[in-house]
CSV table of C-alpha atoms and ligand atoms in Angstrom, one decimal:
chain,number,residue,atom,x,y,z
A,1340,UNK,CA,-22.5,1.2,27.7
A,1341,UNK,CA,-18.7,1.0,26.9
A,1342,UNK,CA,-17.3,3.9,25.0
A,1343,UNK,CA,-16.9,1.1,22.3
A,1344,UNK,CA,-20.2,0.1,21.6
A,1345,UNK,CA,-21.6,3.9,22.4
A,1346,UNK,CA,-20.3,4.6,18.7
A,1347,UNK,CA,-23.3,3.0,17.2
A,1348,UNK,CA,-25.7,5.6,19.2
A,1349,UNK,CA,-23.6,8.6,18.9
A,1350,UNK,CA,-22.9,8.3,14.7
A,1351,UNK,CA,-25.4,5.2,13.9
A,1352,UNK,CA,-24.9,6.6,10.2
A,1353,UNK,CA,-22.6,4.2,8.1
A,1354,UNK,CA,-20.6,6.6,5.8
A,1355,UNK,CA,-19.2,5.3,3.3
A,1356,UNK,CA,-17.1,6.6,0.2
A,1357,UNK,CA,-17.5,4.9,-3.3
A,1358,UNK,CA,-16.5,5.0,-7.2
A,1359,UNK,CA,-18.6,3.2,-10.2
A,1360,UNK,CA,-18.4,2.8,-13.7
A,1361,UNK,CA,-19.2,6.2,-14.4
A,1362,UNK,CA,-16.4,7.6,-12.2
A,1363,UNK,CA,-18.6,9.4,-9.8
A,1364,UNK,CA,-16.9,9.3,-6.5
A,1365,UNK,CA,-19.6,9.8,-3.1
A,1366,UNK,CA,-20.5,9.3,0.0
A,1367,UNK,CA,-23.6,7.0,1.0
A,1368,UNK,CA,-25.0,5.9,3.7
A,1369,UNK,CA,-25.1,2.2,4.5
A,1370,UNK,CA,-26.8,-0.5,7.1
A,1371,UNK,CA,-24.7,-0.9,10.0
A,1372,UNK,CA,-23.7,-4.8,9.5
A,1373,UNK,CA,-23.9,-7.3,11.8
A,1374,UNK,CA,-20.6,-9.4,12.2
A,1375,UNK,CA,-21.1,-13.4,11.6
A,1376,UNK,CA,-19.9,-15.8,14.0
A,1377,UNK,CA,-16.3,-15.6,13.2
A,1378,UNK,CA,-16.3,-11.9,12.6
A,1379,UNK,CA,-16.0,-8.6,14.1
A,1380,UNK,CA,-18.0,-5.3,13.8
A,1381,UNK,CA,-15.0,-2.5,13.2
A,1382,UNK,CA,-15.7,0.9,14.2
A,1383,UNK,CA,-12.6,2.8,11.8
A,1384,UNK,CA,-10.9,5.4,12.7
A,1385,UNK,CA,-8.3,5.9,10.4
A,1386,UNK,CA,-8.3,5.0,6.5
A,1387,UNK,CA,-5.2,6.4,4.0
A,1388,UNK,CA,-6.2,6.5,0.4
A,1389,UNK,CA,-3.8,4.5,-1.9
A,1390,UNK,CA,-2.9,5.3,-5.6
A,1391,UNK,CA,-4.9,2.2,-6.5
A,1392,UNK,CA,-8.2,3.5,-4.9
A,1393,UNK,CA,-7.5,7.1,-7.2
A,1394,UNK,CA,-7.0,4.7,-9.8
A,1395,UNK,CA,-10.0,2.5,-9.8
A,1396,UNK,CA,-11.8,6.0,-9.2
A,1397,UNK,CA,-10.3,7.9,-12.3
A,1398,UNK,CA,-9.7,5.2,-14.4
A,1399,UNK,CA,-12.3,2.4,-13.1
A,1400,UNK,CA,-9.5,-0.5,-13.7
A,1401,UNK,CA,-6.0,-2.1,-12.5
A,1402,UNK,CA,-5.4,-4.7,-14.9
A,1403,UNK,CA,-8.1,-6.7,-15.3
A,1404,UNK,CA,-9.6,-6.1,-11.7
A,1405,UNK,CA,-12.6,-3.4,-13.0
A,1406,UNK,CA,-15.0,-1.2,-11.4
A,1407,UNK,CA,-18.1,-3.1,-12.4
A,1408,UNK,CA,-20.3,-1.6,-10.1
A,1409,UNK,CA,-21.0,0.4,-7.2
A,1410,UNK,CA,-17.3,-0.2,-5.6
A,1411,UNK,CA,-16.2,1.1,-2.0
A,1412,UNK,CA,-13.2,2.1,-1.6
A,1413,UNK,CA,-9.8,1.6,1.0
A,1414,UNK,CA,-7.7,-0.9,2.3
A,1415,UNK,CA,-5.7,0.7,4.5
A,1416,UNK,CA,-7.2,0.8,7.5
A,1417,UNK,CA,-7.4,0.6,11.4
A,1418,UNK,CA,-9.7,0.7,14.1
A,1419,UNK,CA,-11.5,-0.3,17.2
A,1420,UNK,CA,-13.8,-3.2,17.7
A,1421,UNK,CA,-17.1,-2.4,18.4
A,1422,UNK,CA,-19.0,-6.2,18.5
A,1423,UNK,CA,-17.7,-9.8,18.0
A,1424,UNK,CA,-19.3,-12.7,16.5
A,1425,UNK,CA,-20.4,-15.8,19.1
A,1426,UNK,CA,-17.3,-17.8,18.0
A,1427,UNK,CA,-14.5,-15.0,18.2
A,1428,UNK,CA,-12.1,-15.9,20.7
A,1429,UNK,CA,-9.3,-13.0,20.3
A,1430,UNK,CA,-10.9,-10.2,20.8
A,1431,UNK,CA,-13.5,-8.0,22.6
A,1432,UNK,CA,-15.0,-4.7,22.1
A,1433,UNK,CA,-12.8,-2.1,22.4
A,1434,UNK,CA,-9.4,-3.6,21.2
A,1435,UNK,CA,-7.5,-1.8,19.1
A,1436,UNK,CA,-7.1,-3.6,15.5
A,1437,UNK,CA,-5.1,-2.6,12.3
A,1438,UNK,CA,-7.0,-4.6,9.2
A,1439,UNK,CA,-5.5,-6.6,6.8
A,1440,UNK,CA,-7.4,-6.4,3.6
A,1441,UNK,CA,-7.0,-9.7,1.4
A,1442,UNK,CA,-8.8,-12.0,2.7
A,1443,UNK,CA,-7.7,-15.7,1.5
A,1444,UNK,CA,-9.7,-18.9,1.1
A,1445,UNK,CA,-8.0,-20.6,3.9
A,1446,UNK,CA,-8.9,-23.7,2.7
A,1447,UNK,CA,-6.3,-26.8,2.7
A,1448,UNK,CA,-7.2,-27.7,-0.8
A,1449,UNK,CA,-5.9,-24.4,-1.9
A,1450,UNK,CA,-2.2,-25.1,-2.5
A,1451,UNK,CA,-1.0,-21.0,-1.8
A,1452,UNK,CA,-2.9,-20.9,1.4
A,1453,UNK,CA,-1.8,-24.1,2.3
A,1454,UNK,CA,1.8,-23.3,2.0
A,1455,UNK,CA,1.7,-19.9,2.9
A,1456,UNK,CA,1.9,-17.7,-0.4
A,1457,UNK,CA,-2.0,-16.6,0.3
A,1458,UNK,CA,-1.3,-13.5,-1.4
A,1459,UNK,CA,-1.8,-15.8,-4.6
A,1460,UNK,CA,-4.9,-17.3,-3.5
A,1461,UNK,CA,-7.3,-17.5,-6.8
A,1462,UNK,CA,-10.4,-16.8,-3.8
A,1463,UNK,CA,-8.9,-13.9,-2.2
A,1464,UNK,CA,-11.3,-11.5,-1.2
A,1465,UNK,CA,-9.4,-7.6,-1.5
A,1466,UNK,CA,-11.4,-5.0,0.2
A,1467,UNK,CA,-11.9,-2.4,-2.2
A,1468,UNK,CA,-10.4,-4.6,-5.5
A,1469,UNK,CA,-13.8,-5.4,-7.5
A,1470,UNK,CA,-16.1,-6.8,-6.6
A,1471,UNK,CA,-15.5,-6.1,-3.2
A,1472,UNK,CA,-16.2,-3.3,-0.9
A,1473,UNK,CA,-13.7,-1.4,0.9
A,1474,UNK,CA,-12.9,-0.2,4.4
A,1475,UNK,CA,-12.8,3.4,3.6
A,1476,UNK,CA,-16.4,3.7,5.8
A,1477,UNK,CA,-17.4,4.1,9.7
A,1478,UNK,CA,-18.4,0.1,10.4
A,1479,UNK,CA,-17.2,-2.9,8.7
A,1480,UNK,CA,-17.1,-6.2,9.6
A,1481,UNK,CA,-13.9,-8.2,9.1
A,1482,UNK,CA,-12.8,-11.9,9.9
A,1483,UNK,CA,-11.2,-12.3,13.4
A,1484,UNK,CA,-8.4,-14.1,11.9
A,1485,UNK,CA,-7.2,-11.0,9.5
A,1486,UNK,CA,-7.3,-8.3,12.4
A,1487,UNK,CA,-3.6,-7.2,14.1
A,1488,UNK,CA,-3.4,-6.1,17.6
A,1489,UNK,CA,-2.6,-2.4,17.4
A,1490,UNK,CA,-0.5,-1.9,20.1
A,1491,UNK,CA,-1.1,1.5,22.2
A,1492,UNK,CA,1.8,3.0,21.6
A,1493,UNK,CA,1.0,3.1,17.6
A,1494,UNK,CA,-1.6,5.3,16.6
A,1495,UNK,CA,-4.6,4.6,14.1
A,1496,UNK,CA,-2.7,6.2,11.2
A,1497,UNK,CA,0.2,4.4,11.7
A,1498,UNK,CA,-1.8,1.2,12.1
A,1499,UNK,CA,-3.2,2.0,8.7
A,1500,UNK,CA,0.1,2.7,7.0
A,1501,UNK,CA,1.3,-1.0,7.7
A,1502,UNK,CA,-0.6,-1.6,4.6
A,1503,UNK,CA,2.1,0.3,2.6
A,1504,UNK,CA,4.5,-0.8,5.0
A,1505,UNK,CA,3.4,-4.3,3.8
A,1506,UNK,CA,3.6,-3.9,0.7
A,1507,UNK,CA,7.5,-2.8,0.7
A,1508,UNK,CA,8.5,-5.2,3.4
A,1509,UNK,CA,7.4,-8.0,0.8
A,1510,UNK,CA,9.3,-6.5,-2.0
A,1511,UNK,CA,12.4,-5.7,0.0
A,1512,UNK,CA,12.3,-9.9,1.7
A,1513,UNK,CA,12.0,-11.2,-1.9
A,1514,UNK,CA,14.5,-9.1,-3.4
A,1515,UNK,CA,17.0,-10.8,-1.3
A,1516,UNK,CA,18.3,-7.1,-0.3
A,1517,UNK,CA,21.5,-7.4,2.3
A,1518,UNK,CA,23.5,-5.5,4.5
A,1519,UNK,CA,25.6,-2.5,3.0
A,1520,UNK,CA,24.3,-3.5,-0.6
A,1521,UNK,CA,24.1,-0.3,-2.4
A,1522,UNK,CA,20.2,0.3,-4.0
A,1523,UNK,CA,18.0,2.3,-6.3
A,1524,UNK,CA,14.7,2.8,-5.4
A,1525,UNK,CA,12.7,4.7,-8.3
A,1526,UNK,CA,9.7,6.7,-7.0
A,1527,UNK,CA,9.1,8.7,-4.5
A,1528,UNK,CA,5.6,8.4,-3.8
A,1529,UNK,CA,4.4,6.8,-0.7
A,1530,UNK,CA,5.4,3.2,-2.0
A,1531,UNK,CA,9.1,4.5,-2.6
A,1532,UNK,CA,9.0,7.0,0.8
A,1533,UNK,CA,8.0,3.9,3.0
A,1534,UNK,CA,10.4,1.3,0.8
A,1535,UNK,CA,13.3,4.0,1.5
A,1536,UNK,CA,12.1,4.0,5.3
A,1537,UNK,CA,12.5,0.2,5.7
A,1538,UNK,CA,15.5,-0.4,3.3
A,1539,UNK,CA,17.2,2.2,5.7
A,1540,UNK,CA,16.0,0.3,8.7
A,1541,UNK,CA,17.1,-3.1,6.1
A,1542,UNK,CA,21.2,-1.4,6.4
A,1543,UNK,CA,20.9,-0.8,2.2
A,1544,UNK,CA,24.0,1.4,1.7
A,1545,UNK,CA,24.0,3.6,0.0
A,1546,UNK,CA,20.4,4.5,-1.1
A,1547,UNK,CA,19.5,6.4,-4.2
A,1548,UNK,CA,15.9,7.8,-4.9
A,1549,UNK,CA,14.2,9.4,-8.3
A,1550,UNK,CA,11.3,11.1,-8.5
A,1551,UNK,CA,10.2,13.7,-10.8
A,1552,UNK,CA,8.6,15.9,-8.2
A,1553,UNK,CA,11.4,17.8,-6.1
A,1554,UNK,CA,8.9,18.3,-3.3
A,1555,UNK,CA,8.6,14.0,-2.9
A,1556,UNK,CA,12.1,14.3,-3.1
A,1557,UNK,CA,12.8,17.1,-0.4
A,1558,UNK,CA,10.6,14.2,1.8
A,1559,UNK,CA,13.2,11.0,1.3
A,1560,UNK,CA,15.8,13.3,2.1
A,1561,UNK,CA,13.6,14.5,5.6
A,1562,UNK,CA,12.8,10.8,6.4
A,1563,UNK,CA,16.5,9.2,5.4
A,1564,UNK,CA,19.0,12.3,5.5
A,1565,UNK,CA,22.0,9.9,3.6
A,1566,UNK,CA,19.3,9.0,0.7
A,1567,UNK,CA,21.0,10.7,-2.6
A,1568,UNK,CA,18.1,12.1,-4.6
A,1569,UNK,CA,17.8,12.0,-8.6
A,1570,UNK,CA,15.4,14.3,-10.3
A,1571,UNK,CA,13.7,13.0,-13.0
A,1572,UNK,CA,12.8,15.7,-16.0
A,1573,UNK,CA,9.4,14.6,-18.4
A,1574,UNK,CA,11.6,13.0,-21.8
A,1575,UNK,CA,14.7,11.9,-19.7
A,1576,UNK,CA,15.9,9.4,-22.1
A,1577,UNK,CA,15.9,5.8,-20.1
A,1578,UNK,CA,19.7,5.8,-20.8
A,1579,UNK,CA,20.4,8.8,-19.8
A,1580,UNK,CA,18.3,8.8,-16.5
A,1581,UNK,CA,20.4,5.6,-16.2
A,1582,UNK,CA,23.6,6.8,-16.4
A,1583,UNK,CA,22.3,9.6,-13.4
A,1584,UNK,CA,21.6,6.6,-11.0
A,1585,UNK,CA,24.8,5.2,-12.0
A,1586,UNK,CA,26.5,8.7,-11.6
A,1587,UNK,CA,24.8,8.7,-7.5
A,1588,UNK,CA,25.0,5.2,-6.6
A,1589,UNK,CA,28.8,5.5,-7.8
A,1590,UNK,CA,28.3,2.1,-9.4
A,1591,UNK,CA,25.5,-0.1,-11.8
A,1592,UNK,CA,23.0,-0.9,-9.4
A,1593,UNK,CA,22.7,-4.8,-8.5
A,1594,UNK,CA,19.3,-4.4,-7.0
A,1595,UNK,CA,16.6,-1.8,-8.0
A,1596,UNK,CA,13.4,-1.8,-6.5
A,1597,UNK,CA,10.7,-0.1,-8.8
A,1598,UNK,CA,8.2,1.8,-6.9
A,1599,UNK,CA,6.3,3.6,-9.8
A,1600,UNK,CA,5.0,0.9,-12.2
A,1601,UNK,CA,5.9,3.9,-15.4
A,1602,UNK,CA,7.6,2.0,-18.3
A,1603,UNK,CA,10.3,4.9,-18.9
A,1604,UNK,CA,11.7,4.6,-14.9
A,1605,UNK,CA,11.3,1.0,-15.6
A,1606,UNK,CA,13.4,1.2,-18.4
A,1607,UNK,CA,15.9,2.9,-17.0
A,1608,UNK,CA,16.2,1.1,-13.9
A,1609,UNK,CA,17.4,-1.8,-16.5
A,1610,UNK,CA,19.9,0.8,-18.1
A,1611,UNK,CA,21.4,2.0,-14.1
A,1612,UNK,CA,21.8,-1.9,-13.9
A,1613,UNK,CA,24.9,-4.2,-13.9
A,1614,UNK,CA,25.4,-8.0,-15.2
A,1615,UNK,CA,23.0,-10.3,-13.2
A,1616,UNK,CA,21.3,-7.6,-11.6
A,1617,UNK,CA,17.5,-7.2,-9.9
A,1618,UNK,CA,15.4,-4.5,-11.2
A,1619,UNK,CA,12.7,-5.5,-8.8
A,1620,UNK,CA,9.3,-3.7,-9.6
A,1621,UNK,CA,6.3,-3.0,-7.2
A,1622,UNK,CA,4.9,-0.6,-9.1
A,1623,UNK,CA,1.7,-1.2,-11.1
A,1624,UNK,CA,0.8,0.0,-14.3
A,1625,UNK,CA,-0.3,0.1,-18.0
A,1626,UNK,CA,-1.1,-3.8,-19.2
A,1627,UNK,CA,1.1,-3.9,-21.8
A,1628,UNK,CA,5.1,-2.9,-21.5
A,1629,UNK,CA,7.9,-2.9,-23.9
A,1630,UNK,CA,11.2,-3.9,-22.4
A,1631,UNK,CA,14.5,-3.5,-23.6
A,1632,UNK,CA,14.8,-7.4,-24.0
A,1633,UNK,CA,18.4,-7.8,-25.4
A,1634,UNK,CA,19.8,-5.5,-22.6
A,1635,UNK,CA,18.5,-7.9,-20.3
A,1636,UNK,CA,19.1,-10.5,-21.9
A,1637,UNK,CA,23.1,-10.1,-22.8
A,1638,UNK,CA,23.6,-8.5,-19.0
A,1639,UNK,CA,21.2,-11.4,-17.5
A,1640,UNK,CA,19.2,-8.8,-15.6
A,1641,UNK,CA,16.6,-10.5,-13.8
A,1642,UNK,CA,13.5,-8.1,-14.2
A,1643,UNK,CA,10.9,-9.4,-11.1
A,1644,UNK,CA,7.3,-8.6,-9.9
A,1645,UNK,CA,5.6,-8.0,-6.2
A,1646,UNK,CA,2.0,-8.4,-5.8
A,1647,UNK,CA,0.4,-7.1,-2.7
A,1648,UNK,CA,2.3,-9.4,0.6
A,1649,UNK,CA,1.9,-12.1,3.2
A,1650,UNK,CA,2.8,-12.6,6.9
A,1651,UNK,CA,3.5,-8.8,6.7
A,1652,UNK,CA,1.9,-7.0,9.4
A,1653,UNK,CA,3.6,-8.9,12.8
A,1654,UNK,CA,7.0,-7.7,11.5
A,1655,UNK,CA,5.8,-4.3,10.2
A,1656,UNK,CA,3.9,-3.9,13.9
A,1657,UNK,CA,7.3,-4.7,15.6
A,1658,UNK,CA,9.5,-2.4,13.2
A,1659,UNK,CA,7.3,0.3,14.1
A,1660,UNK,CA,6.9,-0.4,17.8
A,1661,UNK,CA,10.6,-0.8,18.1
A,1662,UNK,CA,11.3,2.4,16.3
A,1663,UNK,CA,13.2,1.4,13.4
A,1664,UNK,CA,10.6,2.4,11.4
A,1665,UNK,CA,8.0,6.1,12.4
A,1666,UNK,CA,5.6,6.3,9.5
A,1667,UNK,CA,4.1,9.2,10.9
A,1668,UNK,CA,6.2,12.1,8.9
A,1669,UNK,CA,4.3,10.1,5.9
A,1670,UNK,CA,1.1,11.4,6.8
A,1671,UNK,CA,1.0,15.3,5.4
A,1672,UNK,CA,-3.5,15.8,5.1
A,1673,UNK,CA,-6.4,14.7,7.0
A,1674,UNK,CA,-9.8,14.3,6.5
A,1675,UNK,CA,-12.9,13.6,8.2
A,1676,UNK,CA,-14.9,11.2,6.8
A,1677,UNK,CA,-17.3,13.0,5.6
A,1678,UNK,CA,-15.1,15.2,3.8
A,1679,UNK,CA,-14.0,12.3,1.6
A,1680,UNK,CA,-14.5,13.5,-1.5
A,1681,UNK,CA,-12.1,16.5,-0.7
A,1682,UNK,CA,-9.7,14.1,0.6
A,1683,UNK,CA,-9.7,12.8,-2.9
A,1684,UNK,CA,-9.6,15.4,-4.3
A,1685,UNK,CA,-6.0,16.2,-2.6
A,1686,UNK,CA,-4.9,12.7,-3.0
A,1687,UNK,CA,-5.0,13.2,-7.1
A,1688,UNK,CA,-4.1,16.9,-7.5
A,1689,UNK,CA,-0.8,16.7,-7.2
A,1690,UNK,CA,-0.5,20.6,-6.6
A,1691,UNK,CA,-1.7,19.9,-3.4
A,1692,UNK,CA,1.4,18.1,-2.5
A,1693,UNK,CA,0.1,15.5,-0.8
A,1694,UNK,CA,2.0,12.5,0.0
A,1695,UNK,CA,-0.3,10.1,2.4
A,1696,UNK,CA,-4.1,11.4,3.1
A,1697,UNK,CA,-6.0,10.0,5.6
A,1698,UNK,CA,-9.3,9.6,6.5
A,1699,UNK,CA,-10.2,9.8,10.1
A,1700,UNK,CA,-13.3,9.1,12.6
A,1701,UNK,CA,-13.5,10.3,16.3
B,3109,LIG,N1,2.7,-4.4,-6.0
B,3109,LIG,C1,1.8,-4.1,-5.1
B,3109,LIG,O1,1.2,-5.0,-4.5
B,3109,LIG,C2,1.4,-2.7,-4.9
B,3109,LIG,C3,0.7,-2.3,-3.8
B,3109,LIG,C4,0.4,-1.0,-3.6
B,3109,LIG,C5,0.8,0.0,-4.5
B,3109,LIG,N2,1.4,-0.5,-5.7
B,3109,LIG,C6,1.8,0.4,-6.8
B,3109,LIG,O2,3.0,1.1,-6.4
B,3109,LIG,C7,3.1,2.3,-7.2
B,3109,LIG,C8,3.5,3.4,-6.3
B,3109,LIG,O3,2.4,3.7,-5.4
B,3109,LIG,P1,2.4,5.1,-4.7
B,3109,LIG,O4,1.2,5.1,-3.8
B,3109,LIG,O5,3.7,5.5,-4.2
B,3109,LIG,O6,2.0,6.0,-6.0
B,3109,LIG,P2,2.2,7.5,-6.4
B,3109,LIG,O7,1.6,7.7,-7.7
B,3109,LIG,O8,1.8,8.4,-5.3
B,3109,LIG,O9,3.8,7.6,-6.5
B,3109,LIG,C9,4.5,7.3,-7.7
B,3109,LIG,C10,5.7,8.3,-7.8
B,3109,LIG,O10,6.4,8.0,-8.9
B,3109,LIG,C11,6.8,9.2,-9.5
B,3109,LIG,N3,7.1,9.0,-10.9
B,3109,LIG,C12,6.3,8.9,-11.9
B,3109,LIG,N4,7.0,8.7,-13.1
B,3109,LIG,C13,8.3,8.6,-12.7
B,3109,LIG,C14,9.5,8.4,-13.4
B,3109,LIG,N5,9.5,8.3,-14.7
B,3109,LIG,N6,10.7,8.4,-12.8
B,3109,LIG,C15,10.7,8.6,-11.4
B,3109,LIG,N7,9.6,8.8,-10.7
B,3109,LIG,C16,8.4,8.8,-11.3
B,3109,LIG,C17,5.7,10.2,-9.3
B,3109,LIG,O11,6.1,11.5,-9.3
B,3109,LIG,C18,5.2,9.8,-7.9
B,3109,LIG,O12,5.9,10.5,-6.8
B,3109,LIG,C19,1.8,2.5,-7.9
B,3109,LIG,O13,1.9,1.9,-9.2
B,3109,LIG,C20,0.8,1.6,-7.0
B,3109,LIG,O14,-0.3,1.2,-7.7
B,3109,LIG,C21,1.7,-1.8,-5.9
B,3110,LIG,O1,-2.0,-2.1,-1.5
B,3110,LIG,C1,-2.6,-3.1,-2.2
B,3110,LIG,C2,-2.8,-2.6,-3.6
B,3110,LIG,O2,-3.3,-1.4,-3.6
B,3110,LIG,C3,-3.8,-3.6,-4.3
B,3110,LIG,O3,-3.1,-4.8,-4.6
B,3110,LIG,C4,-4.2,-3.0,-5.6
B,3110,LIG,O4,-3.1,-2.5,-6.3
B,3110,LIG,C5,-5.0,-3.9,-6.5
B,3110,LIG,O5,-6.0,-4.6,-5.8
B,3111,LIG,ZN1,-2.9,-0.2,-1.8
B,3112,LIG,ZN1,-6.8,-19.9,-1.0
């Protein structure tokens, strides 16, 4: 039997972790699934917990995507393949696989698949957005065509942080950032930490980071030792705070990129901002924002979104592999999976200074 397939006899228990509507995070215990014709069977070994799976946990929603039901969690994931479907043709048990969790309709009649945008396919199918399961469990079955070789010299944990790596590669391509242009990034959590890493790698010059925790802070300055750091005090006013970017940067910002989704950093990424700036947000948050509108408006600031990412992962793999981008520093607690609940647990407490968990499967 090939060490692959030997999983199944050795742990033939499916664990996985889920939320509901009452908030009760827990493990169960699934059916092993069997992979359909264009699928594989995933055996994973490494899962990080996003802010989004703490949300839909704590809070049951993200917008209008809601926890109606029993709702696994994860989307950051990598593993081995453990069984293909008759029709697979690029893979075999045992290959080594990052995942790539939205899964688009692929059809031609859908105009953003068809020209490339799938991240704005109106079918997409997000493991661990309601209603769909996540990845955050031992097997999984995913679609042949949304599974990355993970080369050997990259780890499971660094094949499940290019998720986040995704996510800020996206922003960083659409915010049209350039060589030696001076940025703000605003957050410090993994989203900002992993932005910082590749607008680094991008040639932003300088870089200034916020945050209001001086340990997330002390971590940018680890990963990128030119970052300049900004500590952000609770009841900063927004112009204020602004003025401190300003003050860092040593000019108004042209391009922000807002990692935290809060409407105070929001607001004053605006104020650290010059005429016909970005303030570029990839941060998710409440539904309803004020914005200062007539500051944007008389300094024609464009204010601009990022939603999740596509064609992401081959040029995240080959940042990593080339070493203009080591994610690993990122990774600071880890889990087995059946200690997922604890692994929770450290991923909201913030006294646990977390700044990626992951889950991870031998
Ligand atoms: N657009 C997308 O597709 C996408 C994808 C993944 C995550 N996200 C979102 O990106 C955001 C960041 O994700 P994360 O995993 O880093 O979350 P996180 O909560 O771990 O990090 C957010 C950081 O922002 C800091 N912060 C809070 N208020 C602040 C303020 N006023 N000024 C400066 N810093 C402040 C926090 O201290 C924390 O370190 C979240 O909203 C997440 O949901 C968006
Ligand atoms: O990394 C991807 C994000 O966590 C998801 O888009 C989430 O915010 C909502 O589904
Ligand atoms: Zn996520
Ligand atoms: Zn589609």
């Amino acid at each position: 039997m090939s060490s692959a397939t030997e999983i199944l006899e050795r742990k033939p228990q499916n664990v996985a972790v889920q939320t509901n509507p009452a908030h009760d995070l827990h493990l169960i215990e699934l059916d092993v699934p069997e992979p359909g014709p264009t699928e594989c069977l995933i055996h994973v070994r490494a899962t990080g917990i996003c802010g989004s799976d703490v949300h839909f946990w704590k809070h049951g929603r993200i917008g209008d995507m809601v926890v109606c039901g029993e709702n696994g969690l994860g989307h950051e994931s990598a593993g081995v393949v453990i069984k293909t479907g008759k029709d697979v043709t690029r893979f075999k048990a045992g290959d080594r696989v990052a995942l790539e969790c939205g899964i688009p309709c692929s059809k031609p009649t859908c105009y953003y698949c068809r020209t490339g945008r799938y991240n704005a396919c109106p079918e997409v199918v997000f493991f661990s957005t309601p209603p769909y399961h996540g990845t955050l469990r031992r097997y999984h079955v995913h679609p042949e065509a949304w599974l990355h070789t993970l080369p050997d010299s990259l780890s499971f944990e660094e094949g499940s942080l290019l998720e986040p790596l995704s996510v800020a590669l996206a922003g960083i391509d659409r915010s049209n950032l350039r060589l030696g242009q001076p940025l703000v990034i605003c957050g410090a959590g993994p989203i900002g930490l992993v932005t910082l890493l590749a607008a680094h790698a991008a040639g932003a010059a300088p870089i200034v980071i916020t945050d209001l925790d001086e340990n997330r802070l002390a971590t940018a300055k680890k990963l990128v030792p030119r970052v300049r750091t900004v500590r952000v005090e609770r009841g900063d006013e927004a112009k204020v705070l602004g003025e401190k970017m300003v003050a860092a940067l040593g000019e108004e910002a042209r391009l922000v990129l807002e990692c935290t989704g809060v409407e105070s950093s929001i607001h004053a990424a605006i104020y650290a901002s010059a005429f016909g700036a970005s303030v570029f947000v990839i941060g998710v948050g409440k539904d309803f924002q004020n914005i200062p509108f007539m500051h944007l408006s008389s300094k024609e600031i464009d204010l601009r979104f990022q939603y999740r990412y596509h064609d992401t992962y081959p040029k995240a793999i080959s940042l990593v592999t080339e070493g203009l981008i080591d994610l690993k520093p990122l990774v600071t607690h880890r889990f087995k999976l059946e200690g997922g609940i604890q692994a929770f647990a450290a991923a909201s407490n913030p006294a646990a200074k977390a700044i990626k968990v992951q889950i991870l499967d031998e």
